[in-house]
PDB file of C-alpha atoms in Angstrom:
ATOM      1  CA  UNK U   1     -83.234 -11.192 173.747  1.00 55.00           C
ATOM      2  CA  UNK U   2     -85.447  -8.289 173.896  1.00 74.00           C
ATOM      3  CA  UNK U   3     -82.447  -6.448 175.204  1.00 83.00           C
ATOM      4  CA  UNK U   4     -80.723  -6.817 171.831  1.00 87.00           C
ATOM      5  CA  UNK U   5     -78.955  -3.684 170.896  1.00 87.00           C
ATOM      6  CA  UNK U   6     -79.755  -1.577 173.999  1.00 91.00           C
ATOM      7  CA  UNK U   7     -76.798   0.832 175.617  1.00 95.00           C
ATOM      8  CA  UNK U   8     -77.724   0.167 179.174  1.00 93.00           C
ATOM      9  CA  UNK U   9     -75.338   2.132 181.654  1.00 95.00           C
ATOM     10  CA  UNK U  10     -74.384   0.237 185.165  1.00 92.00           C
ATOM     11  CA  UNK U  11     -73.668   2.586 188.013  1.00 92.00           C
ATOM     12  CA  UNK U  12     -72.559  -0.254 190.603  1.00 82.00           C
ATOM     13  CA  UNK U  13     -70.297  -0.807 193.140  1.00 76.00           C
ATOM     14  CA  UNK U  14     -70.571  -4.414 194.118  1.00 73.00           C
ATOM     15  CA  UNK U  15     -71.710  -7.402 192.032  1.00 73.00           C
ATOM     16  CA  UNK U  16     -70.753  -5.714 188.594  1.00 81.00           C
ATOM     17  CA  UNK U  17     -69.725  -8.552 187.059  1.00 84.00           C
ATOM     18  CA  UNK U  18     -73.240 -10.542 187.644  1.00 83.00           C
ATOM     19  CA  UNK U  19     -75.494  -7.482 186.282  1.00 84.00           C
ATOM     20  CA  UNK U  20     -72.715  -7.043 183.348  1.00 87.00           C
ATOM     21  CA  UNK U  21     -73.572 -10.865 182.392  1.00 87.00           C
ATOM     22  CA  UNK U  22     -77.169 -10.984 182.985  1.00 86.00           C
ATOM     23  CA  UNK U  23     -77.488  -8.208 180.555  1.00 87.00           C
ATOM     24  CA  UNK U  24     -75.308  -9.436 178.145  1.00 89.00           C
ATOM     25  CA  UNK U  25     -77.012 -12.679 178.123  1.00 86.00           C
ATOM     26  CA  UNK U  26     -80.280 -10.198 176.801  1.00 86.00           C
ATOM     27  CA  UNK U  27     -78.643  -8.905 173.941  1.00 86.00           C
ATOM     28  CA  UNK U  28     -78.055  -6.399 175.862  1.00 89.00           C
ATOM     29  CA  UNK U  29     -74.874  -3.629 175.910  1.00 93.00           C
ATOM     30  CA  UNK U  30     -73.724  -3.298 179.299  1.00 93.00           C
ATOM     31  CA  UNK U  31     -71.271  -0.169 180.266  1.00 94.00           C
ATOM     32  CA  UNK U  32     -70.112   0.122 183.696  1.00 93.00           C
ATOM     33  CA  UNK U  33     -70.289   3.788 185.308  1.00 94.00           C
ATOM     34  CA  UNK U  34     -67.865   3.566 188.038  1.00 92.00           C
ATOM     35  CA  UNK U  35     -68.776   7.030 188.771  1.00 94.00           C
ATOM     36  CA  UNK U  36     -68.536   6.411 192.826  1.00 90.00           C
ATOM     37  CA  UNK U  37     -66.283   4.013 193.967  1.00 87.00           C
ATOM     38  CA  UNK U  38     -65.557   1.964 197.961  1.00 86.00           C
ATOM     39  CA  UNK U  39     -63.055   3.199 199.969  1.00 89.00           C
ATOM     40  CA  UNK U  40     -62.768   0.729 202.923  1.00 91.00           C
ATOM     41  CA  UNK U  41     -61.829   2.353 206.659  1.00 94.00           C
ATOM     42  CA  UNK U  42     -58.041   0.529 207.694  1.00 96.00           C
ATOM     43  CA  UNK U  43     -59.098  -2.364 210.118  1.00 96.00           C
ATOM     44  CA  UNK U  44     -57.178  -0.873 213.101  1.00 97.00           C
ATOM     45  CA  UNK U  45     -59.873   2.097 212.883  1.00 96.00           C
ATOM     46  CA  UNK U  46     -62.789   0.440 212.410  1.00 96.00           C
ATOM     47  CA  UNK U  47     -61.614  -1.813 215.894  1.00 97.00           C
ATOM     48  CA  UNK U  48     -60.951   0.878 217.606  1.00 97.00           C
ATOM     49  CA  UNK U  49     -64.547   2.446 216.814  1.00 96.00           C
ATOM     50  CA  UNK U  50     -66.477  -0.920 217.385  1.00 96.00           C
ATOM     51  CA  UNK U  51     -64.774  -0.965 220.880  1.00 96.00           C
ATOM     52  CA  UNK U  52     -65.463   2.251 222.166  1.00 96.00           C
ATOM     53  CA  UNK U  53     -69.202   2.019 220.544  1.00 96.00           C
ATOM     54  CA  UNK U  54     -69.530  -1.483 222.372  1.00 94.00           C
ATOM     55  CA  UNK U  55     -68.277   0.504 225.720  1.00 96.00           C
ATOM     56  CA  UNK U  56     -71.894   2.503 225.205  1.00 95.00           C
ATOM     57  CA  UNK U  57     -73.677  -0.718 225.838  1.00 96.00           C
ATOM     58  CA  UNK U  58     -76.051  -0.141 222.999  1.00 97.00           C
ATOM     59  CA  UNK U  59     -80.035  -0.622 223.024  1.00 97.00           C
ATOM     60  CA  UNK U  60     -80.470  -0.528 219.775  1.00 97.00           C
ATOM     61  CA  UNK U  61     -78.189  -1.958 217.109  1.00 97.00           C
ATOM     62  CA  UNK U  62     -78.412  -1.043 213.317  1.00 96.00           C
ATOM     63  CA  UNK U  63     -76.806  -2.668 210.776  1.00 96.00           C
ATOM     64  CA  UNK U  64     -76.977  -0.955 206.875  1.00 91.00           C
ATOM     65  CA  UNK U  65     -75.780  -3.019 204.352  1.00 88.00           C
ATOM     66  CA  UNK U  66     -74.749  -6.658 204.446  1.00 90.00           C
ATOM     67  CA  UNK U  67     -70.666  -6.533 203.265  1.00 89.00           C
ATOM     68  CA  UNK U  68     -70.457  -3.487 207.008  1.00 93.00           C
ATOM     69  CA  UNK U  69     -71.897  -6.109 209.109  1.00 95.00           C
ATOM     70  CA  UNK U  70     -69.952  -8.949 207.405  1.00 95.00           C
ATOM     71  CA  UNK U  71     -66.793  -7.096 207.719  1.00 95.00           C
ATOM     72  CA  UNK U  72     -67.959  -5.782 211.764  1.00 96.00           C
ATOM     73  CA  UNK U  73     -68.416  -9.295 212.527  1.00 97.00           C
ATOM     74  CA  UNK U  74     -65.300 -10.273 211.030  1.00 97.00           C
ATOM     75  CA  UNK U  75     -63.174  -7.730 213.050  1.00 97.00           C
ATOM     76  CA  UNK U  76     -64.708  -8.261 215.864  1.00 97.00           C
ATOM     77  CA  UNK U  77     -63.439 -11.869 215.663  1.00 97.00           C
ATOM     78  CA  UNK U  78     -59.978 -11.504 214.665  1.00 97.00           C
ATOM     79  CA  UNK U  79     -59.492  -8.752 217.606  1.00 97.00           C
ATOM     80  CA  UNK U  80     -61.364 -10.892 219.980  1.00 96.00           C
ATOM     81  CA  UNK U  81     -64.850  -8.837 220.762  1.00 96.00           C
ATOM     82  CA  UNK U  82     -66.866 -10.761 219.167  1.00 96.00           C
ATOM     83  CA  UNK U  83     -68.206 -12.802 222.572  1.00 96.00           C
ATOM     84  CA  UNK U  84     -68.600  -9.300 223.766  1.00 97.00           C
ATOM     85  CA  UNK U  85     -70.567  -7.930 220.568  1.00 97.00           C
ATOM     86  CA  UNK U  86     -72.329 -11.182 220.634  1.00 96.00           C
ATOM     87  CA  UNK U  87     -73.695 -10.498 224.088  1.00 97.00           C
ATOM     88  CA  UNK U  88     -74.573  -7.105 223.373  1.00 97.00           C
ATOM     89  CA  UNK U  89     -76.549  -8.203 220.641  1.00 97.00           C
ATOM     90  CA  UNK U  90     -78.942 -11.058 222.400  1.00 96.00           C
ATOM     91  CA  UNK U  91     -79.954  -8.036 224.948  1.00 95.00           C
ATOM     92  CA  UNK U  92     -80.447  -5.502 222.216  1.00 96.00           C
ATOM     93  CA  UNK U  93     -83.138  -4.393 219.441  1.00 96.00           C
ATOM     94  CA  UNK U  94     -81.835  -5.181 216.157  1.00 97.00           C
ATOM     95  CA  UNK U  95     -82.666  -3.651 213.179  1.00 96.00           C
ATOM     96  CA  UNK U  96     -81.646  -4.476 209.475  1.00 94.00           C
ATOM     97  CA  UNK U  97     -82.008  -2.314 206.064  1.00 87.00           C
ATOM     98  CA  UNK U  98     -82.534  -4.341 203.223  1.00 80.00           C
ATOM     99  CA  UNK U  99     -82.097  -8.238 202.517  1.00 81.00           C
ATOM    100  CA  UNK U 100     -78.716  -8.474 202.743  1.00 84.00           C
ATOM    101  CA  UNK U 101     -78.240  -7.152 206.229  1.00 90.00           C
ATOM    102  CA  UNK U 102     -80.662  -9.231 207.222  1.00 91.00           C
ATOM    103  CA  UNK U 103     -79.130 -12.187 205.778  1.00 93.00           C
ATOM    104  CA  UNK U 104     -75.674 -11.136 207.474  1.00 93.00           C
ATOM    105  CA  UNK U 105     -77.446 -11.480 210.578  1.00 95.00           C
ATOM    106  CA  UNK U 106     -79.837 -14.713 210.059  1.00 95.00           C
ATOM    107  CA  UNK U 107     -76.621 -16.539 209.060  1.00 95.00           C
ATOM    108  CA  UNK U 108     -75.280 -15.789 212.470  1.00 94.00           C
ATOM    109  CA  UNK U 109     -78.782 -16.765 213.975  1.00 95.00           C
ATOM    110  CA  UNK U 110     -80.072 -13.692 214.835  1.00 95.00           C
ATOM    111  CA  UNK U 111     -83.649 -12.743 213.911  1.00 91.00           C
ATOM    112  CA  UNK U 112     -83.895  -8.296 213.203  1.00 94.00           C
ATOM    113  CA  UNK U 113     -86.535  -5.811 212.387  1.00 94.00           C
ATOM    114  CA  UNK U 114     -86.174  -5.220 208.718  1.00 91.00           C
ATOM    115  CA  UNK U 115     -86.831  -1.952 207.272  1.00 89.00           C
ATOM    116  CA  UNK U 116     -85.970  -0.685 203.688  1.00 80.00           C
ATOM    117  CA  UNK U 117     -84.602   2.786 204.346  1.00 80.00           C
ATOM    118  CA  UNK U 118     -83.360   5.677 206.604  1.00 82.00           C
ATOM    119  CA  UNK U 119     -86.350   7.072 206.883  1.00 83.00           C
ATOM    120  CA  UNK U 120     -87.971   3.341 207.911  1.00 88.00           C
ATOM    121  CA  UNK U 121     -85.506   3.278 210.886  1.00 92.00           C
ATOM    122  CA  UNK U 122     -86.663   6.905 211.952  1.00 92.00           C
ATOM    123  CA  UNK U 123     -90.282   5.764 211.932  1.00 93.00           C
ATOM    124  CA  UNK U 124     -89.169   2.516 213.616  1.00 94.00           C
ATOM    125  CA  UNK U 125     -87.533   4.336 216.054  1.00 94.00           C
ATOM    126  CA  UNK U 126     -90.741   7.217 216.468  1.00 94.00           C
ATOM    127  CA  UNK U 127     -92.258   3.740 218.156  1.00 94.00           C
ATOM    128  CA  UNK U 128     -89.990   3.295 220.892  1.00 93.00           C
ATOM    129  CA  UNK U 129     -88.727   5.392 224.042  1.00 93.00           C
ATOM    130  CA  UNK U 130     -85.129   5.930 223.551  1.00 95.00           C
ATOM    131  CA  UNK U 131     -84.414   9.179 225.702  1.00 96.00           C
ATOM    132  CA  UNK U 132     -81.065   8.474 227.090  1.00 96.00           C
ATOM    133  CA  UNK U 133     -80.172   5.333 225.561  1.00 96.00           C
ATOM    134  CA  UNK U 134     -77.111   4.628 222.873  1.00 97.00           C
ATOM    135  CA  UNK U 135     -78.290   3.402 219.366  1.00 97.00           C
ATOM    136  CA  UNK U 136     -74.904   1.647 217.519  1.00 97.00           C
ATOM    137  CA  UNK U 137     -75.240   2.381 213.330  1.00 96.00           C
ATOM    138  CA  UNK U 138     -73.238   0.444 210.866  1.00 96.00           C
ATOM    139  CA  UNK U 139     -72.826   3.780 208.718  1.00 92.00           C
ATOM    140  CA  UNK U 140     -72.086   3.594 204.906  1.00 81.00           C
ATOM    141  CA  UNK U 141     -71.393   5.815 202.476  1.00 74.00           C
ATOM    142  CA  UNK U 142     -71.968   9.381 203.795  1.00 76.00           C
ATOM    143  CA  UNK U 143     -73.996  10.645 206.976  1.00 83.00           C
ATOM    144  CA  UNK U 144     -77.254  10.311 207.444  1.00 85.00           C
ATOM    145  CA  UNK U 145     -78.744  13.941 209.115  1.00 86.00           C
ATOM    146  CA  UNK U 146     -82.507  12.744 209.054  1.00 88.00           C
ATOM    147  CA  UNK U 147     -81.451  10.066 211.838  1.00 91.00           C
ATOM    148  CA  UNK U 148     -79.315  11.726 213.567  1.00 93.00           C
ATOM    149  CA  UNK U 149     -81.848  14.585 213.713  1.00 94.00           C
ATOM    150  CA  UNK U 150     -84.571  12.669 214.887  1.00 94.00           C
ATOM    151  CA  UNK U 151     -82.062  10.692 217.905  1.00 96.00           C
ATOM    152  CA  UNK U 152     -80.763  13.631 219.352  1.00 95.00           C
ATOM    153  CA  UNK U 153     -83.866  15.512 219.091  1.00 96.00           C
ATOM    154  CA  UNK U 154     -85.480  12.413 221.249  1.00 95.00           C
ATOM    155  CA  UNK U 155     -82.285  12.668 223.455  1.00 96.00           C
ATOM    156  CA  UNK U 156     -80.896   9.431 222.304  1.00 96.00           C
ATOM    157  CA  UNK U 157     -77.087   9.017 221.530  1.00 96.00           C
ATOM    158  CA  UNK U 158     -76.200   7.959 218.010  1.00 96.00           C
ATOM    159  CA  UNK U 159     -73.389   5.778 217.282  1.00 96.00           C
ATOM    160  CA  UNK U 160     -71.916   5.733 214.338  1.00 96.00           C
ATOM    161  CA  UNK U 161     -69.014   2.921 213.581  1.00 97.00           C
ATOM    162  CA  UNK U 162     -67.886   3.561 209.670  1.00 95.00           C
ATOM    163  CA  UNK U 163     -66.787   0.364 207.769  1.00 93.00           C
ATOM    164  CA  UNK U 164     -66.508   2.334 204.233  1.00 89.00           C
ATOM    165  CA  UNK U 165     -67.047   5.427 202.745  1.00 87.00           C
ATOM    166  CA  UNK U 166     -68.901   6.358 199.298  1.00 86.00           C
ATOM    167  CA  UNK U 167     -66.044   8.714 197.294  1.00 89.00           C
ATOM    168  CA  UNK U 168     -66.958  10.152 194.042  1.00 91.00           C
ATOM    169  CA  UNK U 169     -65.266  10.427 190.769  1.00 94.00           C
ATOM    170  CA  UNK U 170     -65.334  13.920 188.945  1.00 94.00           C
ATOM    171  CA  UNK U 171     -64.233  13.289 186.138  1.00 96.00           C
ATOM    172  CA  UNK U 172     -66.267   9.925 185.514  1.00 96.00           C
ATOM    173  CA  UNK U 173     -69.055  11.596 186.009  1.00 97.00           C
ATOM    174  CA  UNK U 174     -68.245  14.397 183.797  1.00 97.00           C
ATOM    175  CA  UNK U 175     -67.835  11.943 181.206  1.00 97.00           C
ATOM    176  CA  UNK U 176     -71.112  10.328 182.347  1.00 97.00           C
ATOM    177  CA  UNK U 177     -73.242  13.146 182.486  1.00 97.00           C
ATOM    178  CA  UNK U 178     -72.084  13.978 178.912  1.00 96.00           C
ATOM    179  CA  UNK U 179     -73.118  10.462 177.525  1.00 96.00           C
ATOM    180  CA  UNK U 180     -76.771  10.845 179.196  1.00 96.00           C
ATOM    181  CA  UNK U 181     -77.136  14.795 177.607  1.00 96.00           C
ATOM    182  CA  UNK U 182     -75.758  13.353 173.795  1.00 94.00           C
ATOM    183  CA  UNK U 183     -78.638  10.817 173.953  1.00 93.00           C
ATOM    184  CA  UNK U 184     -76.292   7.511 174.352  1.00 96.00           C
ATOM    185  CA  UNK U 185     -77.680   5.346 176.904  1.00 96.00           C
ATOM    186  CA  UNK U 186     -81.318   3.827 176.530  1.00 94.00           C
ATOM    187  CA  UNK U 187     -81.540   2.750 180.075  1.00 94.00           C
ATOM    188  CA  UNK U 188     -79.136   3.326 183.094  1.00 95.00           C
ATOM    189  CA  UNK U 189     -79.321   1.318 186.481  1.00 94.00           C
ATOM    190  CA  UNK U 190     -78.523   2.805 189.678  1.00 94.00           C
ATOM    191  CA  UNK U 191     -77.771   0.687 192.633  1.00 87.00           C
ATOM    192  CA  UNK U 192     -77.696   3.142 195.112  1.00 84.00           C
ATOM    193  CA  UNK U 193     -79.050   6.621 196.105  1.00 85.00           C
ATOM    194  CA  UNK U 194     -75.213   8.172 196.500  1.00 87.00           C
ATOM    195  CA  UNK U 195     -74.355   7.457 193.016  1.00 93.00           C
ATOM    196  CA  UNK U 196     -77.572  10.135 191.912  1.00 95.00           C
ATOM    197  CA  UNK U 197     -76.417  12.873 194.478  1.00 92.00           C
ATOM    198  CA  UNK U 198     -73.028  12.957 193.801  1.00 94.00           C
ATOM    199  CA  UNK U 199     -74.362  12.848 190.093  1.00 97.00           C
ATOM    200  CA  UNK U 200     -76.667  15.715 190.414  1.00 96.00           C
ATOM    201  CA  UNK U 201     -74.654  17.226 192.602  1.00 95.00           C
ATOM    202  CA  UNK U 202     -72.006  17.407 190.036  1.00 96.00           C
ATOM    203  CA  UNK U 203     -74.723  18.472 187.160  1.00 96.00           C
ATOM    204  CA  UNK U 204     -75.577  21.549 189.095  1.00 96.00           C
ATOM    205  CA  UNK U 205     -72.030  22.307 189.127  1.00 96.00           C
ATOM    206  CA  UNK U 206     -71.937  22.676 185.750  1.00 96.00           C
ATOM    207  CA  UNK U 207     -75.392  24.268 185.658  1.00 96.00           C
ATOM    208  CA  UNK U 208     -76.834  20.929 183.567  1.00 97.00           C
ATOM    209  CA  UNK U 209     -79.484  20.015 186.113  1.00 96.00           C
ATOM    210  CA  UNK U 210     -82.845  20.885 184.446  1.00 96.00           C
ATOM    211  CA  UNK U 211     -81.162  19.639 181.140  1.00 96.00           C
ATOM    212  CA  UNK U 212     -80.423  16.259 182.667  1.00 96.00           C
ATOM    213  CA  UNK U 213     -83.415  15.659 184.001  1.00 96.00           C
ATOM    214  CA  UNK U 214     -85.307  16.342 181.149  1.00 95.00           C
ATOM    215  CA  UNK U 215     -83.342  13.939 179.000  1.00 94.00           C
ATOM    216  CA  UNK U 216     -83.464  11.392 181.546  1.00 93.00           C
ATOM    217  CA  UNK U 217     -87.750  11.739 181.615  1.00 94.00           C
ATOM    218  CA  UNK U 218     -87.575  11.867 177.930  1.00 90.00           C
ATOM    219  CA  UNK U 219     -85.150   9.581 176.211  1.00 81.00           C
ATOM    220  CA  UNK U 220     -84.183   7.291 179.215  1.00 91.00           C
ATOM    221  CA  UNK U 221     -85.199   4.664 180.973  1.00 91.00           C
ATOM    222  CA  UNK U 222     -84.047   4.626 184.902  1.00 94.00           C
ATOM    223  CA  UNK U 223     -84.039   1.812 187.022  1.00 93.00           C
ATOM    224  CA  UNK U 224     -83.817   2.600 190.955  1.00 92.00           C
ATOM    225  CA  UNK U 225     -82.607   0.096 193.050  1.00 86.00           C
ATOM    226  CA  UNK U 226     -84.722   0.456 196.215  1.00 79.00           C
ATOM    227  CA  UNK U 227     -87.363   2.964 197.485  1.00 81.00           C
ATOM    228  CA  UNK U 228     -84.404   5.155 198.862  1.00 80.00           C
ATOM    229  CA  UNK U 229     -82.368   5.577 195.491  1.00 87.00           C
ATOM    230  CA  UNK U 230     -86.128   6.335 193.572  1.00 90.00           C
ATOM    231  CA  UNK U 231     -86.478   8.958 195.705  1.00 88.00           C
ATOM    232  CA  UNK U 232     -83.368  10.215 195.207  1.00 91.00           C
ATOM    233  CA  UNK U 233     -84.279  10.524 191.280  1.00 95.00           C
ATOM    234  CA  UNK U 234     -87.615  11.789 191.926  1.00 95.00           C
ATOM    235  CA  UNK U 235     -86.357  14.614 194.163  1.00 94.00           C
ATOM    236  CA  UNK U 236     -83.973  15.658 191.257  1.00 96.00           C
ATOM    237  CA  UNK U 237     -86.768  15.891 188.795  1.00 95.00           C
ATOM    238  CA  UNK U 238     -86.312  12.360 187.323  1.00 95.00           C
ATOM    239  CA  UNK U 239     -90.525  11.035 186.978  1.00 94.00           C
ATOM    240  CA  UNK U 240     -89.307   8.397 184.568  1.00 92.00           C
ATOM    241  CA  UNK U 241     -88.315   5.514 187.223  1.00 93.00           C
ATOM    242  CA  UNK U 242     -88.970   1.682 187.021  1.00 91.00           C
ATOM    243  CA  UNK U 243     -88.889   0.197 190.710  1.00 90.00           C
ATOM    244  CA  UNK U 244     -88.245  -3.895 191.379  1.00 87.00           C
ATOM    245  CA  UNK U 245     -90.744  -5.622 193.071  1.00 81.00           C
ATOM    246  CA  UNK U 246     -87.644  -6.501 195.146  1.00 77.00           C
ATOM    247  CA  UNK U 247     -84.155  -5.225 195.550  1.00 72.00           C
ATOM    248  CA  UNK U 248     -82.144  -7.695 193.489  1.00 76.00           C
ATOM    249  CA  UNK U 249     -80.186  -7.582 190.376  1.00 75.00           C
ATOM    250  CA  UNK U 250     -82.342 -10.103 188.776  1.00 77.00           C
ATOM    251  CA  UNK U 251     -85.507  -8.316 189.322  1.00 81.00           C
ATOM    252  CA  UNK U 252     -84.256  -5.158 187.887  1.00 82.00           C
ATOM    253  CA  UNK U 253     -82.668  -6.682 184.792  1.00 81.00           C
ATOM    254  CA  UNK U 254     -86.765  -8.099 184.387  1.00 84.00           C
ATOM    255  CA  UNK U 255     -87.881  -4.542 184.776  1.00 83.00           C
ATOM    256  CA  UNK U 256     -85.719  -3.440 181.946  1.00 84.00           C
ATOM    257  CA  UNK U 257     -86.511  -6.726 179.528  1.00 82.00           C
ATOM    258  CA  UNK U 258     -90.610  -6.330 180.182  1.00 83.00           C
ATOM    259  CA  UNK U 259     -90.313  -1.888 179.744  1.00 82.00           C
ATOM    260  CA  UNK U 260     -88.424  -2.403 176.358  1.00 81.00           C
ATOM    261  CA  UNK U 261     -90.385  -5.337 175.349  1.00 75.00           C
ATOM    262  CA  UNK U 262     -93.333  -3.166 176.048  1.00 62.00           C
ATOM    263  CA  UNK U 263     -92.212  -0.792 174.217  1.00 55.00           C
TER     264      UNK U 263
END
């Protein structure tokens, strides 16, 4: 229980439910910050993109996050392309961020390059010639310029097929970034490298940026999900960053319990 009595803020999109228990089971105080939520793309649209991207013939497929190439697959099915994605896919490179894109893809018995971030598929990608060939992305959230940089400038043709977007709340995180300033959180956990943008983003808005960061290096304790949302605090300032040995809820709820039990 060496959670007892901590305010621990959860800024999560999926699987809220499972860090709110795991937490709570540590004596823990658990409050969710539902300061960016999902908006899913209408199924027609996302067809409609997947079959004109497919019409490419891509070399290089890229697949994001597990739920995009869940839902991809599942599309594909129901509007009868998935023999043709399928076939695309045994002649193609295939590349996965993180564990649950790669799981996406095992349980359909395809083997992928994982990587762990955008800037892993650019280096990936430095590796191999693809002047004039079509590279299909499973985007999420918002764009991503350092790829699509880096193709074009190699004379490669990105192709992005949205599944979801990331849309922030305002006033949520108004209401956020006043809880972090008063002092009322002892830890928060971020689960994705949109939620600090749009955070910051917001905080320099309202001209609180140095303020927050300071706070958050000297009264918090901030848990990054993955190498890409660390980076995302360090380049705002934030120093004060535990990292999971691997990118699960259960190993970041561990960080927390062994920092506070350290003291």
């Amino acid at each position: 229980m060496s959670l007892r009595g901590k305010r621990i803020a959860v800024c999560a999109t999926r699987r809220v439910e499972e860090i709110v228990e795991k937490i709570s089971q540590m004596g823990g105080k658990p409050y969710v910050e539902e300061i960016v939520r999902i908006e899913y793309l209408p199924e027609q649209e996302v067809y409609e993109a997947l079959k004109r991207a497919m019409e490419e013939e891509p070399s290089y497929f890229v697949f994001t996050t597990g739920e995009g190439a869940e839902r991809l697959f599942e599309i594909a099915e129901r509007h009868g392309l998935l023999h043709r994605l399928n076939s695309l896919l045994l002649k193609a490179h295939i590349v996965v961020r993180g564990y649950k894109a790669r799981g996406a893809l095992a349980r359909r018995g395809y083997s992928a390059t994982p990587v762990e971030s955008t800037s892993d598929i650019v280096k990936l990608l430095r590796k191999m010639d693809i002047k004039g060939k079509s590279i299909l992305i499973q985007m999420f959230g918002e764009d991503l310029p350092e790829l699509e940089r880096f193709v074009y400038g190699r004379d490669g043709n990105l192709i992005k097929v949205w599944v979801y977007r990331y849309v922030p709340d305002s006033e949520k995180i108004d209401t956020f970034i006043d809880r972090l300033l008063k002092g009322f959180y002892h830890a928060v956990l971020f689960t994705s490298a949109f939620q600090v943008r749009h955070l910051y983003r917001r905080a320099k808005e309202k001209g609180v940026h140095s303020e927050l960061s300071n706070r958050m290096n000297q009264k918090l304790l901030s848990v990054a999900m993955g190498t890409t949302t660390a980076q995302a605090l360090f380049e705002n300032g934030v120093l004060r960053v535990l990292i999971p040995e691997k990118e699960r809820l259960s190993f970041a709820v561990r960080e927390l319990e062994r920092a506070f039990k350290d003291g």
